[in-house]
């Protein structure tokens, strides 16, 4: 069995020491000298009065009462005796303690639990408070020892050792906290390991208060309630003076307040009226509680050491005992009268009646109420003179007035209330201030709200203005908590004293060193010594947390400066403590916003929509930052993405869209996440990643400030619009951009996204076909859509088989890369729609700039993606060594580079000799010998060109000029072939061999060398024969002439022994002169179908105009003539529109005629 029952027994002993004399005293007052006989012995049953004396001295009789009899007598005499002295709560507490006493008497082997022990002792102290404050304090000592292990409360905890395995503090004779083993429990939202060796995590340096660490606190406990404390209710930390001051940081403002109050109450020169005015949650009530506990004289100054300096400043040696009246407007009901049990015959109606009754009870002098009895009855303010006399009679006295504006709102505009009228209330406020000033040592302290939330509507504003005017004449205005003191208030309330100051100082020094070594990455002030000192003062909470809460969140009207921070940080600390957080300090990036208790403390002050935003874009297992941490090893172990997102959330959520400068700087984001030993670049990278993927994370144009907003970013709007863009619109955009491509040499035609094979002409020119976006190529799938499309185009033109198949090549998009291309198209179209709808979307200047920049970038990206996706060059050919009937496709990747896909295709085909612009005659002869004239002595040039355009096992020539040049070159040699302009079936006409030929006629023939030489030899022999015949007739001889060329015959006289023959034939080749240029001018005129004008113009451009513009030196002029007639005449709107457009387009000649 434990020792909790011993604590309960000790509590009863202390209670008995106060309760027995009190009961005896009150019974003797009520009954007289025979109180023992009549009120004790006669009223108890036989078994209850066993062992009691029938008479005796006062001390003997009192000592004979045990706790059970005391509690019984208290209940039996309640109606006639004790209800006149105490509140009904005291009877309830006494009945509860009867049950506790019975349980203690029949305990058996099971001890009291900690909670039951706490409840029992707490009830004892409450019951004893009004009866014997000193005994009540002794019982509170037991309470503090039970909870904190020290009679002095949390501020006096003695650390006797740190268990290395449990990492827990142990107080004398008792475990303060039950700590989980490090590393064994982690909620996946805190750091598991300390960032740097040699430094301790904050958990090893300082402990939270037990209620915070164990999550036993209630949010309402951070809202000090003066009325509750005055009634002996509320959280123990507020009711117990020792524990209250242990958790209270006495700010400079509070020090001044307490000093002024002490000097006034002790009859010195303090201010008689003090007004507390600050923002919602700024500490007004807390300051009043400090006055309440300090002035009631229920605790020794030795037990609240942080108040000793105040006494020294006030030149006071001991705490005074003043009579205190607490008037809390929210706790008082002006519609009801009150009849206190302990003041029989009195009915309290008004605020001044309540004040007088409390002073009468506190002083033990019921007659004090008589000063205002009539005024209270009639609801009329008693006047300043009466109040002055009342204060002097109750002196020294303290009047605490909280939420007076709230009380005034209740009675404003309402007549017939027991509490009187609003005007009488205002008169009382004026009179009480005048009375306090005129009295000797009385003090009035009132709180005045500053925020709209507390002021309320019209009634509140009128009441506030009137009260401020009244108080403003003679009060001392004081503002409780300065901004730079808030962190100390929070730290003192949430944490025990630091158990390892050296460890704390080492951590703060390391942080400061990091800030100085990386000055460009952190704010300027972080490198200063003052900032290091702030870290020490705020430890374990990083100063940036307080800066964001007090500078940013405190600007929200609903955010309570002190109370709001306490509630938030209590939830944060509990979660980090239970999660075994290993961080060096609690930083903005440490705040686990995936925990509802933490998240709600922030989002409750914001507009709708923030919870969903946090879940998706900030923290939690379904959030994008969590996914990034999980997918990136550099992030995951450090929670880099989530810590960055948390910091941005904390630093930017309170900002509004109306601010000119919004968001948190990148340097402050790093200040809120980076710890010594961590890589700054990882967090920079995480921030960049989140900026690119989060839909509600904004950044300014310079990219150095970031913020969240519930309105989606333009990026989010673009993403939403992109998902709604139809596939047909995507394909149309791609095709539109592809159609801007220009053909490149050596292709004579370029065909973009033909809808069918009919769109690709079947002629004898080299053509490049760019397939549609839907005709995707997949290397691993031989039956992909692209291959189906190119096979159809290669084999057919519409319903007719294609003839000239060897003149085609194709470019196809890659199936895998089309996904990114289509996404790029959607983003471009979406950004373009944002630009078009900028007025409807009400974009500001920054968003317009963002739209322009992103539209430009998405346009550039789209062009790049098209080049990347259209990366397959498909060239058909037939392998002569294999199957002469089967088309084989050469698939070549042409990705990379900034050149157009057309240029890259042309370049690659030229490099691979898949299209030829210069052809050697030897190669031509090889093709002739292999197939084309294997069974013939000649081949017509026309047929040869047709073969080259038709059969894919032959080389692909860029155009017929390439063939002509190859033939011309070959004819100028005796190695390849001859040329004839005709063939009559037996003889070649105009046969030319080994000589220049200027024009290669399509009707001509290429002739095998052997055949040509034979015909030329025959022709030479015939000429020689004819020459010989002529010579014989003339008496001369004619030698044989060589074949080829034209011959001339000259006469050379015969000389005996000489070489002359008389006639000789000389070969004089006469070069052929180039013919004069023909077909120097082209003209055409065509009628267009007005319903399909774009299609017809496109065809004329591709099939005719492009051929003309491709001729070097050609001057091409294209004009557009339009004639339109209507019998009814064109309307004025049409005339005006067309005329304006003609002027805009700078049409040379236009007009309307009758």
PDB file of C-alpha atoms in Angstrom, residues 668-861:
ATOM      1  CA  UNK A 668      12.950  34.021 -41.033  1.00  0.00           C
ATOM      2  CA  UNK A 669      11.769  30.684 -42.355  1.00  0.00           C
ATOM      3  CA  UNK A 670      15.324  29.427 -41.955  1.00  0.00           C
ATOM      4  CA  UNK A 671      15.441  31.045 -38.503  1.00  0.00           C
ATOM      5  CA  UNK A 672      12.355  29.055 -37.583  1.00  0.00           C
ATOM      6  CA  UNK A 673      13.597  25.638 -38.727  1.00  0.00           C
ATOM      7  CA  UNK A 674      17.391  25.293 -38.895  1.00  0.00           C
ATOM      8  CA  UNK A 675      19.218  23.949 -35.855  1.00  0.00           C
ATOM      9  CA  UNK A 676      22.969  23.574 -35.351  1.00  0.00           C
ATOM     10  CA  UNK A 677      24.255  20.506 -37.162  1.00  0.00           C
ATOM     11  CA  UNK A 678      21.609  20.649 -39.905  1.00  0.00           C
ATOM     12  CA  UNK A 679      22.228  21.442 -43.578  1.00  0.00           C
ATOM     13  CA  UNK A 680      20.688  24.789 -44.486  1.00  0.00           C
ATOM     14  CA  UNK A 681      20.536  23.804 -48.164  1.00  0.00           C
ATOM     15  CA  UNK A 682      18.094  20.987 -47.391  1.00  0.00           C
ATOM     16  CA  UNK A 683      15.573  23.446 -46.012  1.00  0.00           C
ATOM     17  CA  UNK A 684      16.103  25.857 -48.913  1.00  0.00           C
ATOM     18  CA  UNK A 685      15.438  22.981 -51.270  1.00  0.00           C
ATOM     19  CA  UNK A 686      12.361  21.939 -49.322  1.00  0.00           C
ATOM     20  CA  UNK A 687      11.015  25.495 -49.495  1.00  0.00           C
ATOM     21  CA  UNK A 688      11.591  25.588 -53.256  1.00  0.00           C
ATOM     22  CA  UNK A 689       9.885  22.228 -53.678  1.00  0.00           C
ATOM     23  CA  UNK A 690       6.842  23.277 -51.672  1.00  0.00           C
ATOM     24  CA  UNK A 691       6.578  26.539 -53.590  1.00  0.00           C
ATOM     25  CA  UNK A 692       6.337  24.617 -56.839  1.00  0.00           C
ATOM     26  CA  UNK A 693       3.747  22.061 -55.699  1.00  0.00           C
ATOM     27  CA  UNK A 694       1.498  23.687 -53.084  1.00  0.00           C
ATOM     28  CA  UNK A 695      -1.693  25.260 -54.335  1.00  0.00           C
ATOM     29  CA  UNK A 696      -2.208  27.720 -51.461  1.00  0.00           C
ATOM     30  CA  UNK A 697       1.388  28.808 -50.841  1.00  0.00           C
ATOM     31  CA  UNK A 698       2.100  32.220 -52.330  1.00  0.00           C
ATOM     32  CA  UNK A 699       5.370  33.970 -53.000  1.00  0.00           C
ATOM     33  CA  UNK A 700       6.097  37.552 -53.964  1.00  0.00           C
ATOM     34  CA  UNK A 701       7.609  38.431 -57.389  1.00  0.00           C
ATOM     35  CA  UNK A 702      11.133  38.544 -55.984  1.00  0.00           C
ATOM     36  CA  UNK A 703      10.668  35.127 -54.406  1.00  0.00           C
ATOM     37  CA  UNK A 704      11.833  36.093 -50.909  1.00  0.00           C
ATOM     38  CA  UNK A 705       8.524  36.228 -49.005  1.00  0.00           C
ATOM     39  CA  UNK A 706       6.045  33.389 -48.584  1.00  0.00           C
ATOM     40  CA  UNK A 707       2.530  33.042 -47.203  1.00  0.00           C
ATOM     41  CA  UNK A 708      -0.513  30.812 -47.110  1.00  0.00           C
ATOM     42  CA  UNK A 709      -3.967  31.965 -48.128  1.00  0.00           C
ATOM     43  CA  UNK A 710      -7.303  30.159 -48.255  1.00  0.00           C
ATOM     44  CA  UNK A 711      -7.810  31.586 -51.712  1.00  0.00           C
ATOM     45  CA  UNK A 712      -6.009  29.244 -54.092  1.00  0.00           C
ATOM     46  CA  UNK A 713      -2.968  30.593 -55.826  1.00  0.00           C
ATOM     47  CA  UNK A 714      -3.112  31.249 -59.518  1.00  0.00           C
ATOM     48  CA  UNK A 715      -1.130  28.047 -59.750  1.00  0.00           C
ATOM     49  CA  UNK A 716      -4.027  26.185 -58.125  1.00  0.00           C
ATOM     50  CA  UNK A 717      -6.549  27.891 -60.391  1.00  0.00           C
ATOM     51  CA  UNK A 718      -4.403  26.958 -63.344  1.00  0.00           C
ATOM     52  CA  UNK A 719      -4.196  23.356 -62.176  1.00  0.00           C
ATOM     53  CA  UNK A 720      -7.955  23.195 -61.818  1.00  0.00           C
ATOM     54  CA  UNK A 721      -8.528  24.713 -65.223  1.00  0.00           C
ATOM     55  CA  UNK A 722      -5.885  22.479 -66.774  1.00  0.00           C
ATOM     56  CA  UNK A 723      -7.775  19.371 -65.672  1.00  0.00           C
ATOM     57  CA  UNK A 724     -10.903  20.659 -67.422  1.00  0.00           C
ATOM     58  CA  UNK A 725      -9.290  21.254 -70.823  1.00  0.00           C
ATOM     59  CA  UNK A 726     -10.599  18.817 -73.434  1.00  0.00           C
ATOM     60  CA  UNK A 727      -8.210  16.482 -75.228  1.00  0.00           C
ATOM     61  CA  UNK A 728      -9.337  17.948 -78.553  1.00  0.00           C
ATOM     62  CA  UNK A 729      -8.238  21.415 -77.420  1.00  0.00           C
ATOM     63  CA  UNK A 730      -4.859  20.022 -76.425  1.00  0.00           C
ATOM     64  CA  UNK A 731      -4.416  18.360 -79.821  1.00  0.00           C
ATOM     65  CA  UNK A 732      -5.518  21.508 -81.620  1.00  0.00           C
ATOM     66  CA  UNK A 733      -2.927  23.611 -79.783  1.00  0.00           C
ATOM     67  CA  UNK A 734      -0.152  21.139 -80.633  1.00  0.00           C
ATOM     68  CA  UNK A 735      -1.197  20.996 -84.275  1.00  0.00           C
ATOM     69  CA  UNK A 736      -1.410  24.784 -84.450  1.00  0.00           C
ATOM     70  CA  UNK A 737       2.162  25.101 -83.222  1.00  0.00           C
ATOM     71  CA  UNK A 738       3.392  22.355 -85.530  1.00  0.00           C
ATOM     72  CA  UNK A 739       1.883  24.173 -88.486  1.00  0.00           C
ATOM     73  CA  UNK A 740       4.170  27.098 -87.802  1.00  0.00           C
ATOM     74  CA  UNK A 741       7.127  24.897 -88.759  1.00  0.00           C
ATOM     75  CA  UNK A 742       8.792  25.698 -92.058  1.00  0.00           C
ATOM     76  CA  UNK A 743      10.128  23.146 -94.454  1.00  0.00           C
ATOM     77  CA  UNK A 744      13.845  22.608 -94.691  1.00  0.00           C
ATOM     78  CA  UNK A 745      15.951  21.577 -97.650  1.00  0.00           C
ATOM     79  CA  UNK A 746      16.086  19.053 -99.218  1.00  0.00           C
ATOM     80  CA  UNK A 747      12.388  18.393 -98.698  1.00  0.00           C
ATOM     81  CA  UNK A 748      10.102  19.798-101.344  1.00  0.00           C
ATOM     82  CA  UNK A 749       7.004  19.389 -99.214  1.00  0.00           C
ATOM     83  CA  UNK A 750       6.111  19.449 -95.533  1.00  0.00           C
ATOM     84  CA  UNK A 751       2.818  17.992 -94.321  1.00  0.00           C
ATOM     85  CA  UNK A 752       1.702  18.741 -90.766  1.00  0.00           C
ATOM     86  CA  UNK A 753      -0.731  16.423 -89.025  1.00  0.00           C
ATOM     87  CA  UNK A 754      -2.531  15.017 -92.078  1.00  0.00           C
ATOM     88  CA  UNK A 755      -5.991  13.812 -91.144  1.00  0.00           C
ATOM     89  CA  UNK A 756      -5.725  10.995 -93.699  1.00  0.00           C
ATOM     90  CA  UNK A 757      -3.418   9.670 -96.398  1.00  0.00           C
ATOM     91  CA  UNK A 758      -5.347  11.741 -98.904  1.00  0.00           C
ATOM     92  CA  UNK A 759      -3.762  14.897 -97.463  1.00  0.00           C
ATOM     93  CA  UNK A 760      -0.278  13.792 -98.575  1.00  0.00           C
ATOM     94  CA  UNK A 761       0.209  14.202-102.373  1.00  0.00           C
ATOM     95  CA  UNK A 762       1.526  11.276-104.409  1.00  0.00           C
ATOM     96  CA  UNK A 763       4.166  12.878-106.596  1.00  0.00           C
ATOM     97  CA  UNK A 764       7.856  12.695-107.441  1.00  0.00           C
ATOM     98  CA  UNK A 765       9.140  15.099-104.780  1.00  0.00           C
ATOM     99  CA  UNK A 766      10.650  14.334-101.385  1.00  0.00           C
ATOM    100  CA  UNK A 767       8.135  15.013 -98.636  1.00  0.00           C
ATOM    101  CA  UNK A 768       8.333  14.959 -94.844  1.00  0.00           C
ATOM    102  CA  UNK A 769       5.161  14.090 -92.940  1.00  0.00           C
ATOM    103  CA  UNK A 770       4.708  15.147 -89.277  1.00  0.00           C
ATOM    104  CA  UNK A 771       2.132  12.907 -87.670  1.00  0.00           C
ATOM    105  CA  UNK A 772      -0.756  14.028 -85.487  1.00  0.00           C
ATOM    106  CA  UNK A 773      -0.389  14.136 -81.659  1.00  0.00           C
ATOM    107  CA  UNK A 774      -2.598  11.074 -81.413  1.00  0.00           C
ATOM    108  CA  UNK A 775      -0.288   9.021 -83.645  1.00  0.00           C
ATOM    109  CA  UNK A 776       2.139   8.118 -80.879  1.00  0.00           C
ATOM    110  CA  UNK A 777       5.181   5.908 -81.339  1.00  0.00           C
ATOM    111  CA  UNK A 778       6.252   3.315 -78.799  1.00  0.00           C
ATOM    112  CA  UNK A 779       9.573   1.601 -79.503  1.00  0.00           C
ATOM    113  CA  UNK A 780       8.680  -1.463 -77.466  1.00  0.00           C
ATOM    114  CA  UNK A 781       5.339  -1.902 -79.238  1.00  0.00           C
ATOM    115  CA  UNK A 782       5.668  -2.661 -82.972  1.00  0.00           C
ATOM    116  CA  UNK A 783       1.912  -2.224 -83.421  1.00  0.00           C
ATOM    117  CA  UNK A 784       1.745   1.304 -82.074  1.00  0.00           C
ATOM    118  CA  UNK A 785      -0.544   3.930 -83.521  1.00  0.00           C
ATOM    119  CA  UNK A 786       2.249   5.760 -85.317  1.00  0.00           C
ATOM    120  CA  UNK A 787       3.269   2.693 -87.314  1.00  0.00           C
ATOM    121  CA  UNK A 788      -0.325   2.110 -88.332  1.00  0.00           C
ATOM    122  CA  UNK A 789      -0.584   5.710 -89.537  1.00  0.00           C
ATOM    123  CA  UNK A 790       2.670   5.784 -91.508  1.00  0.00           C
ATOM    124  CA  UNK A 791       1.982   2.398 -93.093  1.00  0.00           C
ATOM    125  CA  UNK A 792      -1.379   3.666 -94.312  1.00  0.00           C
ATOM    126  CA  UNK A 793       0.081   6.886 -95.721  1.00  0.00           C
ATOM    127  CA  UNK A 794       2.990   5.029 -97.351  1.00  0.00           C
ATOM    128  CA  UNK A 795       0.779   2.492 -99.089  1.00  0.00           C
ATOM    129  CA  UNK A 796      -2.226   4.612 -99.958  1.00  0.00           C
ATOM    130  CA  UNK A 797      -3.465   7.990-100.950  1.00  0.00           C
ATOM    131  CA  UNK A 798      -7.060   7.868 -99.983  1.00  0.00           C
ATOM    132  CA  UNK A 799      -8.578   4.838-101.687  1.00  0.00           C
ATOM    133  CA  UNK A 800      -5.839   4.681-104.320  1.00  0.00           C
ATOM    134  CA  UNK A 801      -2.556   2.815-103.851  1.00  0.00           C
ATOM    135  CA  UNK A 802       0.351   5.182-103.508  1.00  0.00           C
ATOM    136  CA  UNK A 803       2.894   5.014-106.333  1.00  0.00           C
ATOM    137  CA  UNK A 804       5.816   7.146-105.277  1.00  0.00           C
ATOM    138  CA  UNK A 805       6.451   5.633-101.882  1.00  0.00           C
ATOM    139  CA  UNK A 806      10.198   6.216-101.858  1.00  0.00           C
ATOM    140  CA  UNK A 807       9.720   9.964-101.569  1.00  0.00           C
ATOM    141  CA  UNK A 808       8.272   9.945 -98.029  1.00  0.00           C
ATOM    142  CA  UNK A 809       9.688  10.155 -94.494  1.00  0.00           C
ATOM    143  CA  UNK A 810       7.851  10.687 -91.231  1.00  0.00           C
ATOM    144  CA  UNK A 811       8.230  12.274 -87.814  1.00  0.00           C
ATOM    145  CA  UNK A 812       6.222  10.760 -84.946  1.00  0.00           C
ATOM    146  CA  UNK A 813       5.740  11.776 -81.273  1.00  0.00           C
ATOM    147  CA  UNK A 814       6.976   9.524 -78.487  1.00  0.00           C
ATOM    148  CA  UNK A 815       4.160   7.936 -76.530  1.00  0.00           C
ATOM    149  CA  UNK A 816       5.867   8.389 -73.151  1.00  0.00           C
ATOM    150  CA  UNK A 817       6.846  12.001 -73.767  1.00  0.00           C
ATOM    151  CA  UNK A 818       3.400  12.968 -74.999  1.00  0.00           C
ATOM    152  CA  UNK A 819       2.155  12.913 -71.401  1.00  0.00           C
ATOM    153  CA  UNK A 820       4.428  15.779 -70.394  1.00  0.00           C
ATOM    154  CA  UNK A 821       3.701  17.571 -73.672  1.00  0.00           C
ATOM    155  CA  UNK A 822      -0.045  17.399 -73.126  1.00  0.00           C
ATOM    156  CA  UNK A 823       0.388  18.619 -69.553  1.00  0.00           C
ATOM    157  CA  UNK A 824       2.496  21.519 -70.815  1.00  0.00           C
ATOM    158  CA  UNK A 825      -0.236  22.345 -73.314  1.00  0.00           C
ATOM    159  CA  UNK A 826      -2.898  22.293 -70.617  1.00  0.00           C
ATOM    160  CA  UNK A 827      -0.859  24.596 -68.391  1.00  0.00           C
ATOM    161  CA  UNK A 828      -0.267  27.004 -71.259  1.00  0.00           C
ATOM    162  CA  UNK A 829      -3.942  27.091 -72.184  1.00  0.00           C
ATOM    163  CA  UNK A 830      -4.872  27.503 -68.516  1.00  0.00           C
ATOM    164  CA  UNK A 831      -2.460  30.397 -68.014  1.00  0.00           C
ATOM    165  CA  UNK A 832      -3.739  31.961 -71.221  1.00  0.00           C
ATOM    166  CA  UNK A 833      -7.291  31.707 -69.911  1.00  0.00           C
ATOM    167  CA  UNK A 834      -6.183  33.379 -66.666  1.00  0.00           C
ATOM    168  CA  UNK A 835      -4.710  36.190 -68.730  1.00  0.00           C
ATOM    169  CA  UNK A 836      -7.899  36.526 -70.756  1.00  0.00           C
ATOM    170  CA  UNK A 837     -10.044  36.508 -67.600  1.00  0.00           C
ATOM    171  CA  UNK A 838      -7.817  38.798 -65.541  1.00  0.00           C
ATOM    172  CA  UNK A 839     -10.537  41.418 -65.127  1.00  0.00           C
ATOM    173  CA  UNK A 840     -13.197  38.918 -64.124  1.00  0.00           C
ATOM    174  CA  UNK A 841     -10.788  37.333 -61.634  1.00  0.00           C
ATOM    175  CA  UNK A 842      -9.957  40.762 -60.204  1.00  0.00           C
ATOM    176  CA  UNK A 843      -6.238  40.110 -60.304  1.00  0.00           C
ATOM    177  CA  UNK A 844      -3.978  42.595 -58.579  1.00  0.00           C
ATOM    178  CA  UNK A 845      -0.771  43.960 -60.065  1.00  0.00           C
ATOM    179  CA  UNK A 846       1.387  41.214 -58.592  1.00  0.00           C
ATOM    180  CA  UNK A 847      -0.908  38.518 -59.884  1.00  0.00           C
ATOM    181  CA  UNK A 848      -0.941  40.086 -63.328  1.00  0.00           C
ATOM    182  CA  UNK A 849       2.841  40.040 -63.344  1.00  0.00           C
ATOM    183  CA  UNK A 850       2.781  36.435 -62.178  1.00  0.00           C
ATOM    184  CA  UNK A 851       0.352  35.586 -64.962  1.00  0.00           C
ATOM    185  CA  UNK A 852       2.514  37.242 -67.614  1.00  0.00           C
ATOM    186  CA  UNK A 853       5.659  35.519 -66.362  1.00  0.00           C
ATOM    187  CA  UNK A 854       4.050  32.118 -66.167  1.00  0.00           C
ATOM    188  CA  UNK A 855       2.368  32.517 -69.530  1.00  0.00           C
ATOM    189  CA  UNK A 856       5.731  33.318 -71.072  1.00  0.00           C
ATOM    190  CA  UNK A 857       7.426  30.423 -69.293  1.00  0.00           C
ATOM    191  CA  UNK A 858       4.678  27.962 -70.150  1.00  0.00           C
ATOM    192  CA  UNK A 859       4.844  29.054 -73.790  1.00  0.00           C
ATOM    193  CA  UNK A 860       8.582  28.444 -73.862  1.00  0.00           C
ATOM    194  CA  UNK A 861       8.173  25.141 -72.059  1.00  0.00           C
TER     195      UNK A 861
END
